[in-house]
Coordinates of N, CA and C in Angstrom, one line a residue:
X85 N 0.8 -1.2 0.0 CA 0.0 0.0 0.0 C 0.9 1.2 0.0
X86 N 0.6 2.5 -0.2 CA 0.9 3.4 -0.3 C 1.4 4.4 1.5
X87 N 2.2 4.8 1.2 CA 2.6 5.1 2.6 C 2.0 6.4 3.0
X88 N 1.7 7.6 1.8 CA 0.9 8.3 1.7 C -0.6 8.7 1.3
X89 N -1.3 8.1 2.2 CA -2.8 7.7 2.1 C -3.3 7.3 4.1
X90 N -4.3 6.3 3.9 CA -4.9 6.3 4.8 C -3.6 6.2 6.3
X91 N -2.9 5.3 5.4 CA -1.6 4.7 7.0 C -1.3 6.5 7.8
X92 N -1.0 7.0 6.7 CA -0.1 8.2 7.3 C -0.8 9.4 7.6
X93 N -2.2 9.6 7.2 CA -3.3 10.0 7.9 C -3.9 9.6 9.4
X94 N -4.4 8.2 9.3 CA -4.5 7.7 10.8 C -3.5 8.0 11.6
X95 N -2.1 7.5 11.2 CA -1.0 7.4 12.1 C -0.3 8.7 12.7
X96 N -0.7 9.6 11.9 CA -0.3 11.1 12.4 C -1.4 12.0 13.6
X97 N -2.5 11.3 12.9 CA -3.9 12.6 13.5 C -3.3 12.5 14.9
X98 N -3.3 11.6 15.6 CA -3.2 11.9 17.4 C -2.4 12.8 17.7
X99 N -1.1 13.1 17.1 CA -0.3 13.7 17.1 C -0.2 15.4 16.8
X100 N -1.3 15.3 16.2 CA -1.3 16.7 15.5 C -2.5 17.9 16.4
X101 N -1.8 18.2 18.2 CA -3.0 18.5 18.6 C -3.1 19.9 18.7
X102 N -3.8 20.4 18.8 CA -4.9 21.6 18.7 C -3.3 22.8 18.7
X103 N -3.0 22.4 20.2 CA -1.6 24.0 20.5 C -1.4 23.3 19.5
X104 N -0.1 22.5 18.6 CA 0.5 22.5 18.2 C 0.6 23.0 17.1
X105 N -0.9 22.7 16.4 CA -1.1 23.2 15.2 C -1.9 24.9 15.6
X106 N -2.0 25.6 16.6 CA -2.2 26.9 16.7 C -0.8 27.6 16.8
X107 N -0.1 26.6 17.1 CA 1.8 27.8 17.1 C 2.4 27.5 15.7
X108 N 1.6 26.3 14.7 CA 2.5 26.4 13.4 C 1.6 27.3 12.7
X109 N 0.5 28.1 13.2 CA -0.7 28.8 12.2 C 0.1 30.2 12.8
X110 N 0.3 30.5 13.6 CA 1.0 31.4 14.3 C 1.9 31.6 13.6
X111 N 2.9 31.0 13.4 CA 4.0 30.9 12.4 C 3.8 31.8 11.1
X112 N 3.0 30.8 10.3 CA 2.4 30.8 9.2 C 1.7 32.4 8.6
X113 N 1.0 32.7 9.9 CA 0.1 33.8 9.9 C 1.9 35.0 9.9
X114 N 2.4 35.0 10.6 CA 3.4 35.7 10.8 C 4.3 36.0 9.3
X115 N 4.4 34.6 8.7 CA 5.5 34.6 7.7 C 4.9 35.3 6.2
X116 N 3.7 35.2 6.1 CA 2.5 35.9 4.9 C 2.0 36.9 5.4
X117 N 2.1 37.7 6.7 CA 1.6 39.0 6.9 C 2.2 40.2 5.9
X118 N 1.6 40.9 5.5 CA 2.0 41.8 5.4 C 2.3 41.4 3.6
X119 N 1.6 40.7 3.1 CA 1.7 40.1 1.6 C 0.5 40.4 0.8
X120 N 1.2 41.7 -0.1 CA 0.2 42.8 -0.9 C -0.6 42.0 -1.8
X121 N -1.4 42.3 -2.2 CA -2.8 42.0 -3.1 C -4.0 41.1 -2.6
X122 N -4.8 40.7 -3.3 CA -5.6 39.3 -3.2 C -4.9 38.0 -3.3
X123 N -4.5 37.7 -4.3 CA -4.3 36.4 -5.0 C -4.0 35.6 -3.8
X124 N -4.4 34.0 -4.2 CA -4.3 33.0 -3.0 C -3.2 32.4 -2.7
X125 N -2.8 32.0 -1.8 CA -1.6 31.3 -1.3 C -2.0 30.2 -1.1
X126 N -1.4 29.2 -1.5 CA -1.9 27.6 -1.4 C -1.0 26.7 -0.3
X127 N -1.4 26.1 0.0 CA -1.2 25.2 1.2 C -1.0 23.5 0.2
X128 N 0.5 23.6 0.2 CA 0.5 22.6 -0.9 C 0.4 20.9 0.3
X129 N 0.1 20.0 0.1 CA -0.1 18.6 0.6 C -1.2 19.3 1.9
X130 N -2.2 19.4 1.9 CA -3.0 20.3 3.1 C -3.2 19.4 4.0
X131 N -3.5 18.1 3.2 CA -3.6 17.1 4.3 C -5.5 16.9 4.5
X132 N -5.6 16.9 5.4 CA -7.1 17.2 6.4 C -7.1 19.2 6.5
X133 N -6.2 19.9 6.1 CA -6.7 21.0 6.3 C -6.4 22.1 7.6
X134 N -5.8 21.4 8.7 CA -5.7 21.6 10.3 C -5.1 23.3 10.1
X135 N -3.7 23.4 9.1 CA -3.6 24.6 8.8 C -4.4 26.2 8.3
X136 N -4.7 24.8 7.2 CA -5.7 26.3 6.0 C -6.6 26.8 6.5
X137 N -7.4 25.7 7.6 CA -8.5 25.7 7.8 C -8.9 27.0 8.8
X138 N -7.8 27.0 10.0 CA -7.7 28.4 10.7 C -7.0 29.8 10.1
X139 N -5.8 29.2 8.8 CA -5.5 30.8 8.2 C -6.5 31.2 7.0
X140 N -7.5 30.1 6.2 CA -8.3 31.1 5.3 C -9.8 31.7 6.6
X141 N -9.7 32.0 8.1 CA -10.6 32.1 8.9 C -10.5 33.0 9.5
X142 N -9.1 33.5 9.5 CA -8.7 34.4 10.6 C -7.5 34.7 9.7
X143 N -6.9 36.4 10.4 CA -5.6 36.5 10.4 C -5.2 37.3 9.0
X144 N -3.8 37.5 9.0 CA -3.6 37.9 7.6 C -3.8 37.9 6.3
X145 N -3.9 36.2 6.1 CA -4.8 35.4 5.1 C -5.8 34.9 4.8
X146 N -7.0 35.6 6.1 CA -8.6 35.1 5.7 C -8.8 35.2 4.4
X147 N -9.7 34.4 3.9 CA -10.0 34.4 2.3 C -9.2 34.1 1.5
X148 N -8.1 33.7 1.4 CA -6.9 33.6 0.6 C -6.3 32.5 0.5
X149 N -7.1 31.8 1.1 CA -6.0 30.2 1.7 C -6.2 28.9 0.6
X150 N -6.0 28.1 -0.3 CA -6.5 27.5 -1.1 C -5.3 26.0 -0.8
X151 N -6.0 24.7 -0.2 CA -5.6 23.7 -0.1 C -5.5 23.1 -1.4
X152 N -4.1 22.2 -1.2 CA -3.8 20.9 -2.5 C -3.6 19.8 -2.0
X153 N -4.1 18.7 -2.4 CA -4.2 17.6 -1.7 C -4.0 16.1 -2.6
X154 N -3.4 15.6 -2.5 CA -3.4 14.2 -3.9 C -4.4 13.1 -2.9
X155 N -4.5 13.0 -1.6 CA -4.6 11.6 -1.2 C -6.7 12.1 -0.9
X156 N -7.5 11.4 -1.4 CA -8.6 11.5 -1.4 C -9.5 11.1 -0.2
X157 N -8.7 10.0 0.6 CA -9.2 10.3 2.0 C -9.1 11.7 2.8
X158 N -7.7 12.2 2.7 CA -7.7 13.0 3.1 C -8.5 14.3 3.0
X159 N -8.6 14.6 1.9 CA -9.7 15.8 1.3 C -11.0 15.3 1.8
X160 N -11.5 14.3 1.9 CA -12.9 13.3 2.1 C -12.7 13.7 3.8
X161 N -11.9 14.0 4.6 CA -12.0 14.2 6.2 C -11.5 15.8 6.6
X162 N -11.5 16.5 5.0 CA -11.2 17.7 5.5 C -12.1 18.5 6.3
X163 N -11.2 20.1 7.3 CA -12.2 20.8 7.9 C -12.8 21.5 6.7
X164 N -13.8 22.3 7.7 CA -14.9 23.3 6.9 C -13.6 24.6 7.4
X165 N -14.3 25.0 6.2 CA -13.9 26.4 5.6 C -13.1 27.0 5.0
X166 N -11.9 26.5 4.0 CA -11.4 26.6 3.2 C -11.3 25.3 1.8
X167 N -11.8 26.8 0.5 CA -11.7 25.1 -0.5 C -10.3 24.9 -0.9
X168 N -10.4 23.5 -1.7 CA -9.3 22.7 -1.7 C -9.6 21.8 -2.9
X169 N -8.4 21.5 -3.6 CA -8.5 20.6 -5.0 C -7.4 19.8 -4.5
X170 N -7.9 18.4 -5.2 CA -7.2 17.3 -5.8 C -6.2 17.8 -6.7
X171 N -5.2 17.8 -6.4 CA -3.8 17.7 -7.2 C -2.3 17.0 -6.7
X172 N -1.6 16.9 -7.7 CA 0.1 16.5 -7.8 C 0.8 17.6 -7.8
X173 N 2.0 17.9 -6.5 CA 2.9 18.7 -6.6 C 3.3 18.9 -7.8
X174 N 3.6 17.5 -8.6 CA 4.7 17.7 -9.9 C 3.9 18.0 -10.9
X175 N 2.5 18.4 -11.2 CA 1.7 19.2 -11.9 C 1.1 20.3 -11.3
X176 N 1.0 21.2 -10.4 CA 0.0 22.1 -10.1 C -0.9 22.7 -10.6
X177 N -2.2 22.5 -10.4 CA -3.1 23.1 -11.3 C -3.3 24.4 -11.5
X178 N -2.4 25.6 -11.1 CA -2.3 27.0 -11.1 C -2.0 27.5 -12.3
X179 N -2.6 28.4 -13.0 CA -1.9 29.2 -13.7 C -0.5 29.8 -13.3
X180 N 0.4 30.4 -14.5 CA 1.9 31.1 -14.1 C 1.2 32.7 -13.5
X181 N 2.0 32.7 -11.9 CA 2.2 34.0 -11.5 C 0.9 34.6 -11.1
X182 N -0.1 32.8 -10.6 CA -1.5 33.3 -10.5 C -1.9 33.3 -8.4
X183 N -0.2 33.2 -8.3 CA -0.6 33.0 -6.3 C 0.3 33.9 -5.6
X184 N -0.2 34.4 -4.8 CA 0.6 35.3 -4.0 C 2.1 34.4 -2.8
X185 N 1.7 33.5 -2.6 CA 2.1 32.7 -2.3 C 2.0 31.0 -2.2
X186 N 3.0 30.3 -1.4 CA 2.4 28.8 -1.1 C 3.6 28.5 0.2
X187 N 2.8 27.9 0.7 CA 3.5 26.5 2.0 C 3.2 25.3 1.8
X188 N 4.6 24.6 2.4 CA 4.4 23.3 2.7 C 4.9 22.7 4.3
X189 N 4.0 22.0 4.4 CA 4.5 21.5 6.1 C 5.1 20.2 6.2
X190 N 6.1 19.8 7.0 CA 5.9 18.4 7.6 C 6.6 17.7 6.5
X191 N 7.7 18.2 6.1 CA 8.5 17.5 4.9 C 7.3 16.6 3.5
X192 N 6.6 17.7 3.7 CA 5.8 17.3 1.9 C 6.5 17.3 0.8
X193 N 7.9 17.8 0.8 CA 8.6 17.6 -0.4 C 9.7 17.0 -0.5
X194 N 9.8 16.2 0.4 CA 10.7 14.8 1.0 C 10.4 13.7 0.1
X195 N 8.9 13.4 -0.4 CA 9.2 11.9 -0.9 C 8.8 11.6 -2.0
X196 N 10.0 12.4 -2.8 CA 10.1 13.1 -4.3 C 11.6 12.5 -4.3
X197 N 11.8 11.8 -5.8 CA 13.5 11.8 -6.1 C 13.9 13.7 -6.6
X198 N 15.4 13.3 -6.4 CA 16.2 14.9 -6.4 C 15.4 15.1 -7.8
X199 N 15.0 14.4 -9.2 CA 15.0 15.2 -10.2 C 13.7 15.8 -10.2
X200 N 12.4 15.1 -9.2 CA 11.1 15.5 -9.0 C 11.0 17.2 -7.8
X201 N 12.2 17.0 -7.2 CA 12.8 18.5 -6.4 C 12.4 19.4 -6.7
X202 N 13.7 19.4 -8.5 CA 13.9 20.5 -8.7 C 12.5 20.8 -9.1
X203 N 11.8 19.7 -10.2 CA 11.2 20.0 -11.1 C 9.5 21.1 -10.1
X204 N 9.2 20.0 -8.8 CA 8.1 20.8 -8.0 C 8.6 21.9 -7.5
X205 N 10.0 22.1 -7.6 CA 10.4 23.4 -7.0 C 10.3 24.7 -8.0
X206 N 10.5 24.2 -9.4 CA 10.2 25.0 -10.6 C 8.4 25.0 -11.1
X207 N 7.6 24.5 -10.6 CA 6.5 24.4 -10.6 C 5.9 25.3 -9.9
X208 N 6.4 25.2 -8.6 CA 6.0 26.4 -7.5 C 6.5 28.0 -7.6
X209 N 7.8 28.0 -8.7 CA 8.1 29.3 -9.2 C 7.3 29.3 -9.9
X210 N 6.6 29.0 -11.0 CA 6.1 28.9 -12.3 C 4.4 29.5 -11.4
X211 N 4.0 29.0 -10.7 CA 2.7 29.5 -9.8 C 2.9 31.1 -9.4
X212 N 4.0 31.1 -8.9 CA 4.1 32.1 -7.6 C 4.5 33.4 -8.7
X213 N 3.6 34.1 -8.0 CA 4.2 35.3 -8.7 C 5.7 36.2 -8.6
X214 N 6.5 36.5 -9.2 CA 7.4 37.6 -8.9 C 7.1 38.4 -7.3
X215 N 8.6 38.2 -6.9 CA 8.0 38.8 -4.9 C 7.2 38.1 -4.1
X216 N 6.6 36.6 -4.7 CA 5.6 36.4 -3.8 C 6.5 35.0 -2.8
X217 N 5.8 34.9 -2.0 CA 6.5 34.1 -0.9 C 6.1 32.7 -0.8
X218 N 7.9 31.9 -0.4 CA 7.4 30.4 -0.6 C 8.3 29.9 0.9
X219 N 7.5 29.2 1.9 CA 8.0 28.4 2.9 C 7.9 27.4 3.5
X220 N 8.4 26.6 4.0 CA 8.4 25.3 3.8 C 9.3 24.8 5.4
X221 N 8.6 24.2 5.9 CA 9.3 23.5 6.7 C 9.5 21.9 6.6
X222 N 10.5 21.4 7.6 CA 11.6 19.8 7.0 C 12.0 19.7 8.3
X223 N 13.0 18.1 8.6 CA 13.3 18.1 9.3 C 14.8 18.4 9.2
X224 N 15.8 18.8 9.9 CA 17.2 19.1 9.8 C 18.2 17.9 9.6
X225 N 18.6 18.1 8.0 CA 19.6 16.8 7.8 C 20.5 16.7 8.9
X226 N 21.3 17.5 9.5 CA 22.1 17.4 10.7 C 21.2 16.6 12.2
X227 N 20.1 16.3 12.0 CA 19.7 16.3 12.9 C 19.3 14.8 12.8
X228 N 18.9 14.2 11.6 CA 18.8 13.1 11.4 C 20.6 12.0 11.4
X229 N 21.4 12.8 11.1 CA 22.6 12.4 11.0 C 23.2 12.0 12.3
X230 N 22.7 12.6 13.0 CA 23.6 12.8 13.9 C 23.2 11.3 15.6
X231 N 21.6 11.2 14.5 CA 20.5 10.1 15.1 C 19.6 9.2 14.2
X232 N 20.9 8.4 13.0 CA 20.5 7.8 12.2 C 19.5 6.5 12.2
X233 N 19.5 6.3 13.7 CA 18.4 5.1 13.3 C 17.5 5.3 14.1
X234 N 16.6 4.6 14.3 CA 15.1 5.0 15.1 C 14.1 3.8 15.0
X235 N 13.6 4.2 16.2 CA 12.7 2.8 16.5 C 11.1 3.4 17.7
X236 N 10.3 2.6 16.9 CA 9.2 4.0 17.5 C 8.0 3.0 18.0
X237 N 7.4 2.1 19.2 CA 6.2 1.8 19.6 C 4.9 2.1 20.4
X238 N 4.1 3.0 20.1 CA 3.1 3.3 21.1 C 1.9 2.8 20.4
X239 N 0.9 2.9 22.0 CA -0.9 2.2 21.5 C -1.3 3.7 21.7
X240 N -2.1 3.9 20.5 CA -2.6 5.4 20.3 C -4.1 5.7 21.1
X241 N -4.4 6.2 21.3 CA -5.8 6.8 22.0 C -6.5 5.5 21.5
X242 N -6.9 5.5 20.4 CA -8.1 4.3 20.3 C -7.9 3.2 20.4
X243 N -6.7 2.8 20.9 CA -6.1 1.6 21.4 C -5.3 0.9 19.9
X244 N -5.6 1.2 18.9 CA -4.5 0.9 17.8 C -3.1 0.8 18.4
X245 N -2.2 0.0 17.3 CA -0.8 0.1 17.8 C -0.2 0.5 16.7
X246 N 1.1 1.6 17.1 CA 2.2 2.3 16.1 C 3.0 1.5 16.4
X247 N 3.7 1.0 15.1 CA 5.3 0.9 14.9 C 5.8 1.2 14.1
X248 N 7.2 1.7 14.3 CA 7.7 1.9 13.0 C 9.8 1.9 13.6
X249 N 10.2 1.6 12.3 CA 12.1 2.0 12.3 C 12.4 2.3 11.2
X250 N 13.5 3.2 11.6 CA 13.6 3.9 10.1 C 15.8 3.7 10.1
X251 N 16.0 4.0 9.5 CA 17.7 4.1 9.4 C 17.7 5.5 8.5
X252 N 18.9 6.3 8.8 CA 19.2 7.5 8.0 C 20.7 7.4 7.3
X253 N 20.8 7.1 5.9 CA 21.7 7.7 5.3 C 22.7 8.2 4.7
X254 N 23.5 9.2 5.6 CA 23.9 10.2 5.6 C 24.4 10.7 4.1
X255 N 25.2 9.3 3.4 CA 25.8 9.7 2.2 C 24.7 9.7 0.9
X256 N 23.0 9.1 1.4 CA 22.5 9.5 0.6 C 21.5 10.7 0.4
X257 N 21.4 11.0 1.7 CA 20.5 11.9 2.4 C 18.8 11.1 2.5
X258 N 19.1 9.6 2.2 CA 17.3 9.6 2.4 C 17.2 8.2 4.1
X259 N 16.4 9.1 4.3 CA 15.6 8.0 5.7 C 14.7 7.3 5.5
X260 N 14.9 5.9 5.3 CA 14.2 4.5 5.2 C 13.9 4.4 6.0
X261 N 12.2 3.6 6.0 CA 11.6 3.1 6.9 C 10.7 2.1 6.9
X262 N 9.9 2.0 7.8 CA 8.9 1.0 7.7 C 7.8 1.4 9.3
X263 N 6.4 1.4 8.6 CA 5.7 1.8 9.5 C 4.4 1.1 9.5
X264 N 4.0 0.3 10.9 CA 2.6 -0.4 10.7 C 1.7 -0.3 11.7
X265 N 0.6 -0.3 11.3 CA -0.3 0.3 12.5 C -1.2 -0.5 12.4
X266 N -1.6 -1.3 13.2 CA -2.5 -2.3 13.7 C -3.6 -1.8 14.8
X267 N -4.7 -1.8 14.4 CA -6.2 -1.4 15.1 C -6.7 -2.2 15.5
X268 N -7.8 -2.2 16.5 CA -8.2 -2.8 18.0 C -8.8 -4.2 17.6
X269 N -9.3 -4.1 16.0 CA -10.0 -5.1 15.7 C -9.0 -6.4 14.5
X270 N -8.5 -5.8 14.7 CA -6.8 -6.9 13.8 C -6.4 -6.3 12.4
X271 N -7.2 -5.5 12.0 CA -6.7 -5.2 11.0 C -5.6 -4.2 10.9
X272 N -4.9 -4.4 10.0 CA -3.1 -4.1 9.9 C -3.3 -3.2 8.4
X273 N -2.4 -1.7 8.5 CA -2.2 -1.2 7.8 C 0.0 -1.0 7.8
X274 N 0.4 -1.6 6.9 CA 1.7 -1.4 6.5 C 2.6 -0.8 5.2
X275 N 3.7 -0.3 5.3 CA 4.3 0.2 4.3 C 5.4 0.9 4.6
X276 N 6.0 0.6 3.4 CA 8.0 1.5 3.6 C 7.7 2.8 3.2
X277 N 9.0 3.8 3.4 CA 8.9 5.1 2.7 C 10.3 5.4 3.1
X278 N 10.3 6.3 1.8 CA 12.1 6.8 1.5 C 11.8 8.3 1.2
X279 N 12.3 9.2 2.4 CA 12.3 10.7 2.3 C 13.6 10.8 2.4
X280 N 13.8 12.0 1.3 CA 15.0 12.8 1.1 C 14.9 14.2 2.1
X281 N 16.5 14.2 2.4 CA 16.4 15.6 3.0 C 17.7 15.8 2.8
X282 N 18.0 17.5 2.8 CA 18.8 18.4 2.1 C 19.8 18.7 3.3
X283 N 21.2 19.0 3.5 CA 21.7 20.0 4.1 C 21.3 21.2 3.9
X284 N 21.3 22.2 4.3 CA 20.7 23.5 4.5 C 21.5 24.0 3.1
X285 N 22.7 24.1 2.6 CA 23.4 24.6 1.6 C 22.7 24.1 0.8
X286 N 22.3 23.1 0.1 CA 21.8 22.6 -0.8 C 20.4 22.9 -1.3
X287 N 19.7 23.1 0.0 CA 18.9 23.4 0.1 C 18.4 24.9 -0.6
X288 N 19.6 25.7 -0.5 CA 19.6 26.9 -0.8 C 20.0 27.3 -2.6
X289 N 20.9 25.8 -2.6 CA 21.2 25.8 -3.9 C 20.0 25.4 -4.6
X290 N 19.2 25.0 -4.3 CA 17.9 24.0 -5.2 C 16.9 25.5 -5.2
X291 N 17.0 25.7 -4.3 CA 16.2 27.5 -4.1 C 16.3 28.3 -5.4
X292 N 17.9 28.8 -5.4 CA 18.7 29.5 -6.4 C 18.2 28.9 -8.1
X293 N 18.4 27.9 -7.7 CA 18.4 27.4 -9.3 C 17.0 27.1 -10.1
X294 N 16.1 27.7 -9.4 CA 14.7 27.5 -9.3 C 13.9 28.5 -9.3
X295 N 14.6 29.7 -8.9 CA 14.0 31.0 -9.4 C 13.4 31.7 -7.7
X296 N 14.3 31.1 -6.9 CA 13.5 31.7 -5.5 C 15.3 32.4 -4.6
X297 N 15.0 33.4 -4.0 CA 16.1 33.5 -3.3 C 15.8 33.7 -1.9
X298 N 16.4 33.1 -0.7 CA 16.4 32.6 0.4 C 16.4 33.9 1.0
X299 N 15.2 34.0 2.2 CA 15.1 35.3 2.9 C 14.9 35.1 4.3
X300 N 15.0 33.6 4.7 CA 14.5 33.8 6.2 C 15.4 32.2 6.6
X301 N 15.9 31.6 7.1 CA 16.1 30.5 7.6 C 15.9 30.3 9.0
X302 N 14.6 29.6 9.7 CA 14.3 29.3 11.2 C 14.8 27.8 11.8
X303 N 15.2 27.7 13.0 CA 15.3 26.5 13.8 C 14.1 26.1 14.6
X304 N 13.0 27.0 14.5 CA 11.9 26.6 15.2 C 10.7 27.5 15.2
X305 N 10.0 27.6 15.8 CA 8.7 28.5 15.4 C 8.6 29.6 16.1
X306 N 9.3 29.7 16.8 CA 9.7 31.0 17.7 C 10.7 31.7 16.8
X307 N 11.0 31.6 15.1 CA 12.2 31.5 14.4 C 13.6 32.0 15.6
X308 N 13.6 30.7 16.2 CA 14.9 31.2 16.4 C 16.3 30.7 15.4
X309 N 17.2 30.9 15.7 CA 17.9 30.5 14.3 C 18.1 29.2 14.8
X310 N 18.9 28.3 13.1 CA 19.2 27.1 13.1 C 20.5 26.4 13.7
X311 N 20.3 25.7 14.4 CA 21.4 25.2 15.5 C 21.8 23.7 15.4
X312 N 22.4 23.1 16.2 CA 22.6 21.8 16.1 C 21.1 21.4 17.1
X313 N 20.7 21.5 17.8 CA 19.8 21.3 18.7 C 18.4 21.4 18.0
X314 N 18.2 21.9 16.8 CA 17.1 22.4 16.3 C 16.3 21.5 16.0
X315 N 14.7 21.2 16.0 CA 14.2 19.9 15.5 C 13.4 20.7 14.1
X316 N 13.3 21.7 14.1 CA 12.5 22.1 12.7 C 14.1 22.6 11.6
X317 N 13.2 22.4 10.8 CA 14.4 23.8 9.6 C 13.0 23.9 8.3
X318 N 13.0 25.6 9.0 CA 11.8 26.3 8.1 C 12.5 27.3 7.1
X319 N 12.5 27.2 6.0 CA 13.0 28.1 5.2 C 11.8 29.1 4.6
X320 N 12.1 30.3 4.4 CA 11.4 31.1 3.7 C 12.1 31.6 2.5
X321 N 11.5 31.7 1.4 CA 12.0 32.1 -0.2 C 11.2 33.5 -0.6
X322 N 11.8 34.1 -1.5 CA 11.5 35.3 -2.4 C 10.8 34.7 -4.0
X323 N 9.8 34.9 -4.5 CA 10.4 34.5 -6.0 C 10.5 35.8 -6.9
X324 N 12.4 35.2 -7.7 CA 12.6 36.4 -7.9 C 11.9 36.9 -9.1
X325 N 12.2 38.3 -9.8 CA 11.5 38.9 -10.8 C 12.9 38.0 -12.0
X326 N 12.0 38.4 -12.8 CA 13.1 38.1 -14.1 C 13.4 36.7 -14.2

């Protein structure tokens, strides 16, 4: 089965609670303030919505917020109040230079090979208008490096059971895994997944070469800067003119 569908919907939701996702909307609201015109900013992999759902409601971006989503459960359990389309990163259904901006959360552009990178990364220039803002948060290649393997068991609220182990990399930059989640009544949801992640340099170089130039780099949501200790790395982009 697919690792991005129902497994990694169920397996996440408990996790994703209320503060948490009001200090990454905080964030969010903070990083798009002050971003001239109408045009919408999209919320690329939206997921269920937990984000869009409070910034097209409130805040800087009321009215503006426009979810993308490939996995059809997920859109099927979205919240109310911001619309949202069925789409593929590596095709965007936007017109050129038709969004003020876009975000991605939670390493949504992790489980893409390097040449699908560049290509969604030139896709999202190709959207975004001249000046308009692109950010993205991941987890910190130094940080997986430094704690290459991992091993994960808990029984979640409804008595389901998580497991998962992953190994990292370092010389390829991708974290293998394997994750299965077994519910109260026996039925078993399993699957591997191979995310890529960037050193920060590279990172910046994939930026460059793509038509965005780097304006903010955060270690956390309080942007404090990026450290060894840091568990986020949020980048914020320009996209340039010309």
């Amino acid at each position: 089965m697919s690792f991005f569908g129902e497994l990694y919907l169920r397996s996440t939701l408990p996790f994703l609670s209320e503060a948490v996702t009001a200090r990454e909307v905080a964030y969010l609201g903070r990083a798009f303030a002050g971003l001239a015109g109408s045009a919408p900013v999209v919320d690329l992999g939206c997921g269920h919505g937990r984000h869009a759902a409070r910034l097209n409601t409130e805040g800087p971006l009321a009215g503006r917020v426009i979810g993308l989503e490939l996995d059809a459960l997920s859109l099927s359990l979205r919240r109310p109040g911001f619309p949202a389309v069925q789409g593929d990163l590596r095709a965007l259904p936007f017109r050129e230079a038709s969004l003020a901006g876009a975000y991605a959360w939670y390493s949504t552009l992790a489980a893409f090979t390097d040449a699908e990178h560049v290509h969604i990364l030139r896709e999202v220039a190709r959207a975004v208008r001249p000046g308009g803002r692109w950010v993205f948060q991941t987890v910190p290649y130094e940080r997986l490096a430094a704690s290459p393997r991992a091993a994960f068991r808990e029984t979640l609220p409804d008595g389901s059971v998580l497991e998962e182990e992953s190994r990292f990399d370092a010389s390829t930059g991708r974290d293998e895994g394997q994750r299965t989640l077994t519910f109260p009544e026996g039925r078993c949801l399993r699957a591997s997944y191979s995310l890529r992640y960037y050193p920060l340099a590279d990172w910046v170089r994939l930026l460059e070469s793509t038509g965005f130039s780097v304006v903010w780099v955060h270690g956390g949501l309080a942007g404090e800067p990026l450290d060894a200790q840091s568990t986020d790395l949020i980048v914020g982009a320009e996209r340039r003119h010309g």
